[in-house]
Amino acid sequence: MNHKIANSEHWTQIDPYELLDVLIDTDDMFCLLDQDFKILRCNNKFKSYLVLYGRAGYDEGDNFLEIFPFDDRLYWEKMLNKALTVKSFTETYASEKLKDRYFELHFHRLKLDDNKSGIVLRARDITEKKNIEDKIIQSELFAQSILSTSPDAIVTTELDGSISYASNKFLSLLGIEKVEDTFSKNIVDFIYEQDKELFRENISVAAAGSSIKSYLFRLKDINGNPVYAESNIGVILNENKKPVLILFMIRDIQDRIEAELEREKLLQDIAYSRDQIEQEAARYVELNVQLAESEKKLIELNSAKDKLFSIIGHDLKNPIFTILGFSQILEEDYEEMTDEKKLEYIKTIYQTAASIQKLLENLLTWSRAQTGRLEVNLEPISIRNVINETVDIVTTQAEKKNIEIIVNLNSTLMVYADNNLLETVVRNLLTNAIKFTNPGGRITVSTRDENGFVAVSVEDTGIGLSEADKNKLFRIDVNNAEIGHHKEKGTGLGLILCKEFCEKMGGSIWVESKLGKGSAFYFTVPIFQYINK
């Protein structure tokens, strides 16, 4: 089919296909339509544009409007109808489907053969051009308002650090000639290499909506030289209070830094002699600290000595007197006493002797710990086994007071500890809990893993402790022979040993308690897999 393109005076014998062939290799998109909007021919550039709409191509005779989604189709129908009535016109087009893409459209009406009209459509992708123009407009408006008068260098960026505006002060600071040289670049590109990582972190903080004040860093000029700068980093929000831009108010502090370096050099000369004086003063301070430490240790030793004498003079003397007294009665009145009475006296002598034996063991152990002769053999140990075995040992003692022991072991890890020390700590805490828990009460033993340690708790429903009583625990320098309103007898040496043992195994011990509401003793031991990490 031969087509002719006519001008206003006469028909010109020009094949429109030949015209399209001439334009086929251009960067613009061309398409020739008849007056019914049917496609007569398009160039390859237009075919690649159709791919954006999910079409692989077209057939001659296809309706141009059917290429597009419904919303876009209304726009194109309006433009093509206008093209049939207007000689030529140009429009800017942005499709909802093709977000962030802009096109310049030129429509030109022409006559085909048989006096029928046709339309030549030229489309040019102007996305990059429009983005650059938008950035330039934003920069100009910004500069014309407030920022152009600022004595500081001003830069705005997208949330990822891409520069959207840079003031002349910023350009001159780094020796950059044109503001266009900053477009499509990230502000991190202008930061000195050693400061980039921290600068990126601050961009992330600002992008999240937080401002940063008086941040010091180094810029990099066009020659790669460091330029010392100080900046307040702010956030520009949209109408929904969401961050959209990051604002950098950058001050050149190169002169200040150089002055400070010079001042530092002068101060170094002055400081040399002062350092000599300070070293002498520090030596005297150290001597005073050592003297204070010696005095503290002396007080602790005196307290320990007083405690030891108190134990020997009271807690050891009284049981011995008990044994002597009952032994003497047995010897003198043996024939007159009933077997039941004899058995009662013998039982009292045995229990008193056992108490003395336990006290002596604790005293010897404490003495070895104080003099550094206590052997500590740290090794991987199953804390579950230690707790279960110790609970079995004290179960009979608990049953006599109808006390229930609940074991709740959440930790399955091995600990790094001394088996004997660990067993002694658990046993002491359990026997104390039984002692201070009323008949029919409950004791709960639990474990949990936390921060490289296994934390063990022994919690009872006993009489509890007042604040004054809690402050007496774990101390050798106070008298804690009577604890609580039941006035239970004890030296407190067992808990002191528990503290010594926990610390020697790398852990700690503490108590939480309220009077009348029971007590919970906690201690920690290192988990084996965290050792030497």
JSON list of N, CA and C in Angstrom, two decimals, residues 27 76 146 150 161 198 201 229 309 328 337 386 396 433 500-501 529:
[
{"chain": "A", "resi": 27, "resn": "ASP", "atom": "N", "xyz": [18.00, 8.08, 18.77]},
{"chain": "A", "resi": 27, "resn": "ASP", "atom": "CA", "xyz": [17.74, 7.75, 20.17]},
{"chain": "A", "resi": 27, "resn": "ASP", "atom": "C", "xyz": [16.30, 8.03, 20.56]},
{"chain": "A", "resi": 76, "resn": "TRP", "atom": "N", "xyz": [-3.55, 8.91, 26.53]},
{"chain": "A", "resi": 76, "resn": "TRP", "atom": "CA", "xyz": [-3.12, 8.83, 25.12]},
{"chain": "A", "resi": 76, "resn": "TRP", "atom": "C", "xyz": [-4.28, 9.15, 24.15]},
{"chain": "A", "resi": 146, "resn": "ILE", "atom": "N", "xyz": [17.96, 30.95, 52.53]},
{"chain": "A", "resi": 146, "resn": "ILE", "atom": "CA", "xyz": [18.76, 31.17, 53.74]},
{"chain": "A", "resi": 146, "resn": "ILE", "atom": "C", "xyz": [20.20, 30.73, 53.56]},
{"chain": "A", "resi": 150, "resn": "SER", "atom": "N", "xyz": [24.89, 31.81, 54.58]},
{"chain": "A", "resi": 150, "resn": "SER", "atom": "CA", "xyz": [25.56, 31.16, 55.71]},
{"chain": "A", "resi": 150, "resn": "SER", "atom": "C", "xyz": [27.08, 31.24, 55.57]},
{"chain": "A", "resi": 161, "resn": "GLY", "atom": "N", "xyz": [23.05, 9.49, 51.61]},
{"chain": "A", "resi": 161, "resn": "GLY", "atom": "CA", "xyz": [24.26, 10.31, 51.50]},
{"chain": "A", "resi": 161, "resn": "GLY", "atom": "C", "xyz": [24.48, 10.91, 50.13]},
{"chain": "A", "resi": 198, "resn": "LEU", "atom": "N", "xyz": [33.22, 5.90, 60.29]},
{"chain": "A", "resi": 198, "resn": "LEU", "atom": "CA", "xyz": [32.43, 6.58, 61.32]},
{"chain": "A", "resi": 198, "resn": "LEU", "atom": "C", "xyz": [31.44, 7.54, 60.68]},
{"chain": "A", "resi": 201, "resn": "GLU", "atom": "N", "xyz": [28.38, 5.72, 59.60]},
{"chain": "A", "resi": 201, "resn": "GLU", "atom": "CA", "xyz": [27.54, 5.40, 60.76]},
{"chain": "A", "resi": 201, "resn": "GLU", "atom": "C", "xyz": [26.69, 6.61, 61.15]},
{"chain": "A", "resi": 229, "resn": "ALA", "atom": "N", "xyz": [37.24, 19.73, 59.66]},
{"chain": "A", "resi": 229, "resn": "ALA", "atom": "CA", "xyz": [35.93, 20.38, 59.64]},
{"chain": "A", "resi": 229, "resn": "ALA", "atom": "C", "xyz": [35.13, 19.96, 60.86]},
{"chain": "A", "resi": 309, "resn": "PHE", "atom": "N", "xyz": [39.29, -15.48, 117.64]},
{"chain": "A", "resi": 309, "resn": "PHE", "atom": "CA", "xyz": [39.30, -15.62, 119.09]},
{"chain": "A", "resi": 309, "resn": "PHE", "atom": "C", "xyz": [37.87, -15.77, 119.64]},
{"chain": "A", "resi": 328, "resn": "GLN", "atom": "N", "xyz": [30.65, -35.90, 132.54]},
{"chain": "A", "resi": 328, "resn": "GLN", "atom": "CA", "xyz": [30.83, -36.00, 134.00]},
{"chain": "A", "resi": 328, "resn": "GLN", "atom": "C", "xyz": [29.57, -36.59, 134.65]},
{"chain": "A", "resi": 337, "resn": "MET", "atom": "N", "xyz": [21.17, -43.86, 136.43]},
{"chain": "A", "resi": 337, "resn": "MET", "atom": "CA", "xyz": [20.44, -43.34, 135.25]},
{"chain": "A", "resi": 337, "resn": "MET", "atom": "C", "xyz": [19.78, -44.47, 134.48]},
{"chain": "A", "resi": 386, "resn": "VAL", "atom": "N", "xyz": [26.58, -32.31, 90.63]},
{"chain": "A", "resi": 386, "resn": "VAL", "atom": "CA", "xyz": [26.98, -31.82, 91.95]},
{"chain": "A", "resi": 386, "resn": "VAL", "atom": "C", "xyz": [25.74, -31.45, 92.77]},
{"chain": "A", "resi": 396, "resn": "THR", "atom": "N", "xyz": [17.52, -36.21, 103.96]},
{"chain": "A", "resi": 396, "resn": "THR", "atom": "CA", "xyz": [17.10, -36.76, 105.26]},
{"chain": "A", "resi": 396, "resn": "THR", "atom": "C", "xyz": [16.92, -35.64, 106.27]},
{"chain": "A", "resi": 433, "resn": "ALA", "atom": "N", "xyz": [19.52, -23.14, 104.49]},
{"chain": "A", "resi": 433, "resn": "ALA", "atom": "CA", "xyz": [18.11, -22.98, 104.11]},
{"chain": "A", "resi": 433, "resn": "ALA", "atom": "C", "xyz": [17.22, -23.89, 104.97]},
{"chain": "A", "resi": 500, "resn": "GLU", "atom": "N", "xyz": [34.56, -17.02, 99.79]},
{"chain": "A", "resi": 500, "resn": "GLU", "atom": "CA", "xyz": [35.96, -17.29, 99.42]},
{"chain": "A", "resi": 500, "resn": "GLU", "atom": "C", "xyz": [36.02, -18.26, 98.25]},
{"chain": "A", "resi": 501, "resn": "PHE", "atom": "N", "xyz": [35.24, -19.36, 98.34]},
{"chain": "A", "resi": 501, "resn": "PHE", "atom": "CA", "xyz": [35.29, -20.40, 97.32]},
{"chain": "A", "resi": 501, "resn": "PHE", "atom": "C", "xyz": [34.75, -19.91, 95.98]},
{"chain": "A", "resi": 529, "resn": "GLN", "atom": "N", "xyz": [32.89, -23.60, 78.37]},
{"chain": "A", "resi": 529, "resn": "GLN", "atom": "CA", "xyz": [33.15, -23.26, 76.97]},
{"chain": "A", "resi": 529, "resn": "GLN", "atom": "C", "xyz": [33.54, -21.80, 76.77]}
]
